[in-house]
Every structure is written in structure tokens, then in C-alpha cells.
Tab-separated table of C-alpha atoms in Angstrom:
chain	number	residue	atom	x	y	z
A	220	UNK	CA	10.968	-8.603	-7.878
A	221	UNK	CA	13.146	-7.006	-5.412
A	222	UNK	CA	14.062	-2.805	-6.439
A	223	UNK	CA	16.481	-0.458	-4.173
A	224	UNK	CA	14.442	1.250	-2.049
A	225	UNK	CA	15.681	4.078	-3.460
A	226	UNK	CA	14.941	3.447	-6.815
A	227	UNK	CA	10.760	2.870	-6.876
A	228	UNK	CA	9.289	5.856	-5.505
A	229	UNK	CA	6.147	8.018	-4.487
A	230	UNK	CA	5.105	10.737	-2.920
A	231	UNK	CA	2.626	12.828	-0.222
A	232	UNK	CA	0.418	15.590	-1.830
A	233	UNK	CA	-0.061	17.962	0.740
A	234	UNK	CA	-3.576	17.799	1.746
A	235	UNK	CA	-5.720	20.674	3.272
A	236	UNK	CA	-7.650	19.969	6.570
A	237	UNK	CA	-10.711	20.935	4.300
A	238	UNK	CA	-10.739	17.188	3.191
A	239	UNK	CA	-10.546	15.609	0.063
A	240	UNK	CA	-11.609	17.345	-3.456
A	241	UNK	CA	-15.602	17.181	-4.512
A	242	UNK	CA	-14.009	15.885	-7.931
A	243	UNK	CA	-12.676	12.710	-6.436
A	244	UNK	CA	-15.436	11.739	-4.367
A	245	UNK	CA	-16.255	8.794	-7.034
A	246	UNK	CA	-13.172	8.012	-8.213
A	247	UNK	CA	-12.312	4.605	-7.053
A	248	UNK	CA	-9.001	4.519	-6.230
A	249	UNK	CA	-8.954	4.772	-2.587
A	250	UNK	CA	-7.663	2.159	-0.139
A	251	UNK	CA	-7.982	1.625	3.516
A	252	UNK	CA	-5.429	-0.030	5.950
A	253	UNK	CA	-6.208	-1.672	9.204
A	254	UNK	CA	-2.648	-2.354	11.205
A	255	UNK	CA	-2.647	-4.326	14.101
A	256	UNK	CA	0.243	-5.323	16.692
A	257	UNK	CA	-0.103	-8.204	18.782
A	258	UNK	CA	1.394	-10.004	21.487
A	259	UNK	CA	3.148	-13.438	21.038
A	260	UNK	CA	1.081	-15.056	23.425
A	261	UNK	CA	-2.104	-14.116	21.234
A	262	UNK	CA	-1.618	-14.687	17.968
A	263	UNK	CA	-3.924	-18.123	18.110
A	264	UNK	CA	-7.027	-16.029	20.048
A	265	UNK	CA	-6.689	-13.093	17.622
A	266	UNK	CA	-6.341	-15.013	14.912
A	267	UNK	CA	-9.744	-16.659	15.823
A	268	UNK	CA	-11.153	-13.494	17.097
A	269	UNK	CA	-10.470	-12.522	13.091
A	270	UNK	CA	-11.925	-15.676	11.789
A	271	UNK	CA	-15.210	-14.536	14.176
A	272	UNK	CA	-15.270	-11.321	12.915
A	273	UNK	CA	-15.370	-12.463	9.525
A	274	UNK	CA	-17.805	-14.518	9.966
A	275	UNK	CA	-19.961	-11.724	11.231
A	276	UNK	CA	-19.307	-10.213	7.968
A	277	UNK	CA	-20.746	-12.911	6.018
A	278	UNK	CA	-23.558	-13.248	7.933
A	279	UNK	CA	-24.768	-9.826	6.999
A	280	UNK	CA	-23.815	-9.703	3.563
A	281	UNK	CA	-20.878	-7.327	4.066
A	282	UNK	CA	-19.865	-6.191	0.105
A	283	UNK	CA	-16.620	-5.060	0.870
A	284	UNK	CA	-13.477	-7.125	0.715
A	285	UNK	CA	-10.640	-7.182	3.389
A	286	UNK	CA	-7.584	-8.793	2.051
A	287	UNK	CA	-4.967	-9.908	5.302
A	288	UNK	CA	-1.171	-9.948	5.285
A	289	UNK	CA	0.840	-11.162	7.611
A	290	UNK	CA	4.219	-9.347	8.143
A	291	UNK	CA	6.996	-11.637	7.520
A	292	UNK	CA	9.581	-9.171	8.005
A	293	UNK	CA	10.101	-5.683	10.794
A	294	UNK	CA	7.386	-6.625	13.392
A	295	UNK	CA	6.552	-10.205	12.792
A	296	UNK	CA	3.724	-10.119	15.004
A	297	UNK	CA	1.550	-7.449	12.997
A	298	UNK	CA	-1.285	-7.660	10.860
A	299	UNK	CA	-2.559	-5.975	7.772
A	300	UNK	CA	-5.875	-5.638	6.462
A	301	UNK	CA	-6.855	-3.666	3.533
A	302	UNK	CA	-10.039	-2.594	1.411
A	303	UNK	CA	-10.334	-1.035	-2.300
A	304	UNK	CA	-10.398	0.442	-4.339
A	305	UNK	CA	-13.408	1.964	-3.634
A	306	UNK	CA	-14.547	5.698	-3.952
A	307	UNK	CA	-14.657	8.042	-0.548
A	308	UNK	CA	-18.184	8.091	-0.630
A	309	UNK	CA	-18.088	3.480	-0.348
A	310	UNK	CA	-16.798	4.767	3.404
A	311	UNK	CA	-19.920	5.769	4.184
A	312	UNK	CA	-21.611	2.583	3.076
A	313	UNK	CA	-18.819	0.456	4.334
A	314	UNK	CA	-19.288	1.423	7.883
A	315	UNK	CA	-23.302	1.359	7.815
A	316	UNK	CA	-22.747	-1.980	6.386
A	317	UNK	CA	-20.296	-3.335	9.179
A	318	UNK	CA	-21.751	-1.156	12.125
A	319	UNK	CA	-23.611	-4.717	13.277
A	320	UNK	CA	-20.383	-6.364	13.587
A	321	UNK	CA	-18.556	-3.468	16.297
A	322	UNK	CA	-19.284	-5.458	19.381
A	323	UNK	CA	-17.628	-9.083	17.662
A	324	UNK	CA	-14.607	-7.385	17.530
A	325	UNK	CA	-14.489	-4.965	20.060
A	326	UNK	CA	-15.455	-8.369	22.613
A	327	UNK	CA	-13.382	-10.820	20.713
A	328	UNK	CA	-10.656	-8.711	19.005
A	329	UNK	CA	-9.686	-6.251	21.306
A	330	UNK	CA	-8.418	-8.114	24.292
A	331	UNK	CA	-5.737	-9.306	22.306
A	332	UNK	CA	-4.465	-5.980	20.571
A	333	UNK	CA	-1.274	-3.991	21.672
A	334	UNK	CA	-2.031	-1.549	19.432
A	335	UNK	CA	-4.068	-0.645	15.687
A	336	UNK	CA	-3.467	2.156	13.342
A	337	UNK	CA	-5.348	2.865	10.703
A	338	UNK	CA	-5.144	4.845	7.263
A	339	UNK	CA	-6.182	5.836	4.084
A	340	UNK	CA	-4.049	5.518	0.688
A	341	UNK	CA	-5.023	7.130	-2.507
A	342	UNK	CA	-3.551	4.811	-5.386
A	343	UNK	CA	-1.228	7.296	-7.807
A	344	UNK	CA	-1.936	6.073	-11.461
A	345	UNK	CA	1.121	8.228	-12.758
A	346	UNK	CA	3.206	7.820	-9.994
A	347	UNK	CA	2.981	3.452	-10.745
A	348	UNK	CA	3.648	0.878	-13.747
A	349	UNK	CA	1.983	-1.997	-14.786
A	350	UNK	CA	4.018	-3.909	-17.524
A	351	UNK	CA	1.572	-5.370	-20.644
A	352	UNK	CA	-0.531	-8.095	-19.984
A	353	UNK	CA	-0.239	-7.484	-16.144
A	354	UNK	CA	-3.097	-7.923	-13.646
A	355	UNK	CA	-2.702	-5.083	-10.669
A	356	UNK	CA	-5.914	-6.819	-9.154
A	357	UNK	CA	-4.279	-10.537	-8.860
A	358	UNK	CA	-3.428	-10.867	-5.131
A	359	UNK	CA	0.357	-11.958	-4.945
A	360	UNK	CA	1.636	-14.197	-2.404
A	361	UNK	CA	4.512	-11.687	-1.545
A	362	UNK	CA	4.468	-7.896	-1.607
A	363	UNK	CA	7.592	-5.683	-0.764
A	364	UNK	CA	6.300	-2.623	1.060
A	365	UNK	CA	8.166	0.659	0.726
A	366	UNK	CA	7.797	3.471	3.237
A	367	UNK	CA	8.670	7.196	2.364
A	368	UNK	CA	8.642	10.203	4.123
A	369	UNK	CA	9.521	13.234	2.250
A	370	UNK	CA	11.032	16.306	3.498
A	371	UNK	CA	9.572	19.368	4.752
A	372	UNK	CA	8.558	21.858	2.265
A	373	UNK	CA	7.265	22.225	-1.194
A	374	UNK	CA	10.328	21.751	-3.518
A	375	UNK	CA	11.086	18.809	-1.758
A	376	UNK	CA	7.429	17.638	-2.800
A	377	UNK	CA	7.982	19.284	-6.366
A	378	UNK	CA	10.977	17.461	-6.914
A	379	UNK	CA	9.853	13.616	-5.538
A	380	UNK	CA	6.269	13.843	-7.427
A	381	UNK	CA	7.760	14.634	-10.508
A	382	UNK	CA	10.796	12.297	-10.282
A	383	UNK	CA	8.341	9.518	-9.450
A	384	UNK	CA	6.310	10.510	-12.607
A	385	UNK	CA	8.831	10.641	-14.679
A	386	UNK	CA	10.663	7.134	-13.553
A	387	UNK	CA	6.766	5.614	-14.180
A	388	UNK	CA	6.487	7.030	-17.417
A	389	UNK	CA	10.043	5.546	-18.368
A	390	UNK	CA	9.082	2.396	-17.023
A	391	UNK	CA	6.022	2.473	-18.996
A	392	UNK	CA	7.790	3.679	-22.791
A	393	UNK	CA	10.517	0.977	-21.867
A	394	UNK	CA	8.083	-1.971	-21.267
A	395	UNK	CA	10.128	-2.808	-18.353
A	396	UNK	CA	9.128	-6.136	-16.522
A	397	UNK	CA	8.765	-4.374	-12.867
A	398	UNK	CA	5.409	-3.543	-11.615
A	399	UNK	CA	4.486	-1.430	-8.756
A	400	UNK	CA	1.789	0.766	-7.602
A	401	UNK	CA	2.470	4.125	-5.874
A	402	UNK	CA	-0.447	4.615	-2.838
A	403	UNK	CA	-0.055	8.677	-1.282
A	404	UNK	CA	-0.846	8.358	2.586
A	405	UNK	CA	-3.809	10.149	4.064
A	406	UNK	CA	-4.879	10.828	7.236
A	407	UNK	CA	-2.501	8.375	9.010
A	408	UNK	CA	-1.115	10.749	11.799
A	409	UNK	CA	1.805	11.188	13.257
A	410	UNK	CA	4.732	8.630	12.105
A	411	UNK	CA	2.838	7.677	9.054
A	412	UNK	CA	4.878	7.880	6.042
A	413	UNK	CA	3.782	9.776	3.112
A	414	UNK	CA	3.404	7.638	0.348
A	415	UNK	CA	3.982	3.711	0.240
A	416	UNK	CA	5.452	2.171	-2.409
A	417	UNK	CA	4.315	-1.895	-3.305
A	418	UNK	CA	5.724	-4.512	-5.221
A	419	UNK	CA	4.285	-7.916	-6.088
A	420	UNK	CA	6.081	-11.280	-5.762
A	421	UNK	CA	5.368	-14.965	-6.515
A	422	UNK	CA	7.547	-16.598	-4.261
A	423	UNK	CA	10.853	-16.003	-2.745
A	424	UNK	CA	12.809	-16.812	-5.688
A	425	UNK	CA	10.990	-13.410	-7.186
A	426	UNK	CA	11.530	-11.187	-3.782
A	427	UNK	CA	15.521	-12.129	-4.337
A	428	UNK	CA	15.905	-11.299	-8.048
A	429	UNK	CA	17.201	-8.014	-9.321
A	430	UNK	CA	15.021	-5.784	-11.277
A	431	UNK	CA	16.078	-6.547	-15.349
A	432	UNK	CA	17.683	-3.994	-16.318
A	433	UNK	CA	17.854	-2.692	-12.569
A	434	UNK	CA	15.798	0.921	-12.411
A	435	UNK	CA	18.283	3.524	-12.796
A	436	UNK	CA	20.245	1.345	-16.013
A	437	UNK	CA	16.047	1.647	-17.570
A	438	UNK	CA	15.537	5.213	-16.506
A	439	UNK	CA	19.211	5.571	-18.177
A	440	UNK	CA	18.020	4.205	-21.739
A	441	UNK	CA	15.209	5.986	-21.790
A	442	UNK	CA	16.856	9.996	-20.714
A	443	UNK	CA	20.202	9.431	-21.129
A	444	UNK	CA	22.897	9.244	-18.772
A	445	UNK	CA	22.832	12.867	-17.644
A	446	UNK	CA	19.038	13.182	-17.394
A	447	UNK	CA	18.905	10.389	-15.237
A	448	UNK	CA	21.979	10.738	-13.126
A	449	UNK	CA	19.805	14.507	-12.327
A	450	UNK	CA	16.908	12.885	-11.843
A	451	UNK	CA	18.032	10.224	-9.283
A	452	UNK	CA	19.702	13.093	-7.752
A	453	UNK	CA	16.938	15.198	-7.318
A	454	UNK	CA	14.824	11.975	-5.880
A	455	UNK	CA	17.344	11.264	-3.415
A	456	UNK	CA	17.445	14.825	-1.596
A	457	UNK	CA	13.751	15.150	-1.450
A	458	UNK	CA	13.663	11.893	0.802
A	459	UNK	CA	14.050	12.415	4.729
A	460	UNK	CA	13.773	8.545	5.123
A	461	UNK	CA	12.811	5.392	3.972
A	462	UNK	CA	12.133	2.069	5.165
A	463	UNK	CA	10.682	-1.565	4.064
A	464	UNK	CA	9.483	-4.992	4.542
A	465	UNK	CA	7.942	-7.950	3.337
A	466	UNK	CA	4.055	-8.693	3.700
A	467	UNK	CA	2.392	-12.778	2.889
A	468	UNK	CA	-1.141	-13.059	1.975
A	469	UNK	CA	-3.320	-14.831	4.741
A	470	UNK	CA	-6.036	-16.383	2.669
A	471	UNK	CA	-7.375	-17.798	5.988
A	472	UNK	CA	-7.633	-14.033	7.750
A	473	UNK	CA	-8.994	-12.703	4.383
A	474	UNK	CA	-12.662	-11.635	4.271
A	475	UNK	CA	-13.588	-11.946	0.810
A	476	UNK	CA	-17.189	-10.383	-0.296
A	477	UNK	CA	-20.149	-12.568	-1.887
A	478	UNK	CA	-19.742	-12.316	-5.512
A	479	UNK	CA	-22.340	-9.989	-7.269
């Protein structure tokens, strides 16, 4: 379902270089994000350097899903893997349990790469909306990635976090027919945005059609006119900039765990 960039939102926490909270250690809503840009020339060897990698994985019983996208749209020639949720202390396990595997892609992988960032996102249960009788696990075909980065300072925070909760919350007394799923950035350095915003699709078709009633007309019958005309205001100036693209699942790139 396509939405304005401007309309689905979420935002970065500020988050001390002490690290994460003791209290979230086991909550399992953490994701991680493998990004990888390669040249034309070597999409076939990567791709099969992937495939190898993989099949490492398997080999030593590796319980932790990756799920690949290709990009379809922006930089055509990247690659997305991600794992989650899981809690921060799965990390831990999820390297010891991979560790054997370094050398296949640091031999295989590697020579293809022009570049690979990395990142952690922390999924934002109030900040996101999943209509009734929705499955956020089902792995769509199509996903419409949102980028945000806010701007500096903490009313500018204040005033995305809770416009983002409150457009959620609307979304959710409304039953409107839009999901999406709020993720705040961590540790993803300089240039990473701070919060990414996702949204399913089927097909095509889906990525084309206009949110029913589009956000700001649901936000609108849920506030009123001048609560939401604020509101949509107040979301707007917090942003310094935004951007987005389109992501297809690669079932063939996809490492998918033994079943328990």
C-alpha cells in the first residue's frame, strides 16, 4: 500500500554511549541489517558467494534466520539481509554460532563487495499498526522502506515520537487497512537515518494504491480537523529529511533456519 512519506512516521530515541537498558536485554524486538553494494559485473559471483555462505550456515545448524531483499529501486545493485526479532543478548549466540562460517565469506564474499554497512533496529510497538487479523511475521513480496532523519535537538525528538504515537494509535482506534512497523536505528553511524519506516506489499498493484482513507483524512476522523492539521504540523518540522525505496524478497539469497 503506498503512504506519503510524510505521512507514516518514526523516530530516533537518543541513545547513551552506555549501551542499551539492562531491562531490554530479553525483549525480542531487535533486528539486524546487513547492506551490501556491489558492482554490476558481480552480481552472479556474489550472488553465489551468498548461496555458499548459506550453505555454510546449514551445515552447522545456524538457528538464526537471514531474510534477503533485493533493492528494486535507489541503488539497484544493493543487498539487504536482515535477522529478528531476537533479544540483544541472541547477538551473542548469533555470532558464536556463525563464527565457523567468517572465512566462506570473507574468501568468497568479499572480493565482490564495494562496500557493507551494517545496523541495528529496535522495532517501536507504539510507534506501528497492525490492522485485525494481520500477520507482521508473513514475509511480503514488496516492502516500501522509509528513511528519517530527525532534527537536532530534543523538541524536535519530543514532537516526532509523540506525533508518530499518536498517528499509530489513530490508526489502531480507526481499524484502518494500512500496516506498518516503525524500527528506531541504532548504532548505524554516520549517514544512518534515525528510524525506518516499512510497509508491506503483495504485488505492484498494492505498492501503487493509495492508502483508504489516505493517513491524514484517518488521523482527521479520529482528532478532528484542527488536532490533526497541528499534529501533521508538528511532524513535519521535526523532520530534517526523508527518503525511500522499494525492497523484493530473494527467497533464493534467504537463509532460512532448521525448524525447531
Amino acid at each position: 500500500m503506498k503512504i506519503n512519506a510524510t505521512c507514516v512516521v518514526s523516530a530516533l530515541v537518543l541513545f547513551a554511549a552506555t549501551g542499551v537498558h539492562a531491562a531490554d536485554a530479553n525483549k525480542a524486538n531487535v533486528y539486524r541489517d546487513y547492506t551490501d553494494t556491489v558492482a554490476p559485473a558481480d552480481q552472479d559471483a556474489y550472488e553465489a558467494a551468498v548461496k555458499a555462505f548459506n550453505q555454510c550456515l546449514r551445515e552447522h545448524g545456524v538457528k538464526y534466520s537471514w531474510v534477503a531483499w533485493g533493492h528494486e529501486t535507489g541503488n539497484t545493485y544493493k543487498y539487504s539481509y536482515i535477522a529478528g526479532p531476537v533479544a540483544w543478548a541472541d547477538f551473542d549466540a548469533m555470532h558464536t554460532q556463525m563464527k565457523p562460517c567468517d572465512s566462506a565469506w570473507r574468501t568468497k564474499a568479499n572480493p565482490h563487495l564495494k562496500g557493507e554497512t551494517s545496523a541495528f533496529m529496535v522495532e517501536q510497538a507504539d510507534m506501528s499498526h497492525e490492522p485485525k487479523g494481520g500477520d507482521k511475521n508473513a514475509v511480503p513480496q514488496l516492502i516500501d522502506v522509509i528513511y528519517y532523519t530527525l532534527k537536532g535537538g530534543r523538541d524536535a525528538h519530543e514532537a516526532f515520537t509523540g506525533a508518530v504515537k499518536k498517528i499509530a494509535a489513530a490508526a489502531d482506534k480507526s481499524g484502518w487497512s494500512s500496516p506498518f512497523r516503525t524500527f528506531e536505528v541504532r548504532r548505524g553511524d554516520v549517514g544512518a537515518p534515525d528510524y525506518v519506516v516499512v510497509l508491506p506489499n503483495k504485488n505492484w498493484a498494492e505498492v501503487g494504491m493509495e492508502a483508504n482513507p489516505p493517513l491524514w483524512k484517518m488521523v482527521e476522523g479520529v482528532y478532528g480537523k484542527a488536532d490533526a492539521d497541528a499534529l501533521r504540523k508538528s511532524f513535519g518540522e521535526s523532520v530534517k529529511e526523508s527518503s525511500s525505496h522499494i525492497d523484493s524478497y530473494n527467497e533464493e539469497l534467504t537463509y532460512s533456519a532448521p525448524k525447531k
